Every structure is written in structure tokens, then in C-alpha cells.
CSV table of C-alpha atoms in Angstrom, one decimal:
chain,number,residue,atom,x,y,z
A,30,ALA,CA,0.0,0.0,0.0
A,31,PRO,CA,1.3,3.5,-0.7
A,32,PRO,CA,2.3,5.5,2.3
A,33,GLY,CA,-0.3,7.9,3.6
A,34,PRO,CA,0.2,11.6,4.3
A,35,ARG,CA,2.5,12.4,7.2
A,36,ARG,CA,0.7,13.6,10.2
A,37,GLY,CA,1.6,16.9,11.9
A,38,ARG,CA,3.7,18.2,9.0
A,39,GLY,CA,1.2,20.1,6.9
A,40,PRO,CA,0.1,19.6,3.3
A,41,TRP,CA,3.4,20.9,1.9
A,42,GLY,CA,5.3,17.9,3.1
A,43,GLY,CA,8.6,17.9,4.9
A,44,ASP,CA,9.7,20.9,6.9
A,45,ARG,CA,9.0,23.4,4.2
A,46,ALA,CA,7.1,26.6,5.0
A,47,PRO,CA,3.7,27.3,3.4
A,48,PRO,CA,3.7,29.2,0.1
A,49,VAL,CA,3.4,32.9,0.3
A,50,THR,CA,0.2,33.9,-1.5
A,51,PRO,CA,-0.8,37.3,-2.8
A,52,PHE,CA,-3.8,37.4,-0.4
A,53,SER,CA,-1.9,36.6,2.8
A,54,PRO,CA,-3.5,38.0,5.9
A,55,GLY,CA,-0.6,40.4,6.5
A,56,ARG,CA,-0.9,42.0,3.1
A,57,ARG,CA,-4.7,42.4,3.5
A,58,ALA,CA,-4.3,43.9,7.0
A,59,LEU,CA,-1.8,46.5,5.9
A,60,LEU,CA,-3.8,47.4,2.8
A,61,ALA,CA,-6.9,47.7,5.0
A,62,LEU,CA,-5.0,50.1,7.3
A,63,VAL,CA,-4.1,52.3,4.4
A,64,ARG,CA,-7.6,52.2,2.9
A,65,ARG,CA,-9.2,53.2,6.3
A,66,SER,CA,-6.9,56.2,6.6
A,67,ARG,CA,-8.3,59.6,5.9
A,68,HIS,CA,-6.7,60.3,2.5
A,69,ARG,CA,-5.7,56.7,1.7
A,70,GLU,CA,-2.1,57.5,2.7
A,71,VAL,CA,0.0,56.8,5.8
A,72,PRO,CA,3.5,57.9,6.9
A,73,LEU,CA,6.0,55.1,6.7
A,74,TRP,CA,7.1,55.5,10.3
A,75,ASP,CA,3.5,55.1,11.4
A,76,LEU,CA,3.3,51.6,9.8
A,77,GLN,CA,6.8,50.6,10.9
A,78,ARG,CA,6.2,51.2,14.6
A,79,GLY,CA,3.1,49.0,14.6
A,80,LYS,CA,2.9,45.4,15.4
A,81,ALA,CA,2.5,42.7,12.8
A,82,PRO,CA,-1.1,41.9,12.1
A,83,PRO,CA,-2.4,38.8,13.7
A,84,GLY,CA,-2.1,35.6,11.7
A,85,THR,CA,1.0,36.7,9.9
A,86,ARG,CA,4.3,34.9,10.0
A,87,LEU,CA,6.3,37.7,8.3
A,88,GLY,CA,7.2,41.0,9.9
A,89,VAL,CA,5.9,44.4,8.9
A,90,PRO,CA,9.1,45.5,7.1
A,91,PHE,CA,8.9,42.4,4.8
A,92,LEU,CA,5.2,43.0,4.1
A,93,LEU,CA,5.8,46.7,3.3
A,94,HIS,CA,8.7,45.8,1.0
A,95,ASP,CA,6.4,43.2,-0.7
A,96,LEU,CA,3.5,45.6,-1.2
A,97,LEU,CA,5.9,48.3,-2.6
A,98,GLY,CA,7.4,45.8,-5.0
A,99,ALA,CA,4.0,44.5,-6.1
A,100,GLN,CA,3.1,48.2,-6.7
A,101,GLU,CA,0.1,47.9,-4.4
A,102,LEU,CA,1.5,50.9,-2.5
A,103,GLN,CA,3.5,53.9,-3.7
A,104,SER,CA,6.1,55.7,-1.7
A,105,VAL,CA,6.0,59.5,-2.0
A,106,PRO,CA,8.9,61.5,-0.5
A,107,THR,CA,7.9,64.3,1.8
A,108,THR,CA,9.9,66.6,4.1
A,109,THR,CA,8.9,64.6,7.1
A,110,GLY,CA,9.7,61.2,5.6
A,111,PRO,CA,8.2,58.8,3.0
A,112,LEU,CA,4.4,58.7,2.7
A,113,LEU,CA,2.8,55.4,1.6
A,114,ARG,CA,-0.1,55.9,-0.7
A,115,LEU,CA,-2.5,53.4,-2.1
A,116,ALA,CA,-1.7,52.8,-5.8
A,117,GLU,CA,-4.1,54.0,-8.4
A,118,PRO,CA,-6.0,51.1,-10.1
């Protein structure tokens, strides 16, 4: 008989981490924070000092870098520091 799935290791097998999806809870939570802000823009320092959203395995700096790279957020330089703005659709 073929061996069954290993118990307690997850569907990815072995000790590998789960795949990072575009709809991870961390990305959704950070985008929701920006959407809920008054002008759909938030200072970078304001997001960096916050805790990682619940359910995320990655830190806020990684999630911000990921959202900027995916062009979901735009960084706008200001005199008080970078401002993160929701990207235009």
C-alpha cells in the first residue's frame, strides 16, 4: 500500500514553509489600514512602529517591501519622511 500523508507536518510535506500567497492575511491587513486612513495615505514611520497583524508569519518590514514591490503601495517622498499611498487602479 502507498504511504499515507505524514501527520503533523502540513500539506506541503517535509519541513517546508507554506507558500506565500498574494492574499496573505498580513498584506490584506496592511492594505486595509491604508484604505481606512483619511486620504488613503499613511506615513511610513506610522506603519513601521506598529505590530505585525495577527495571523502573519512575516514582519511588517517584509510586508511593506512586498507591497511596494508589487506596486500595491506607492512611496511619496515628503519633508517629514516617506508617505505610503494606495496605488491607483
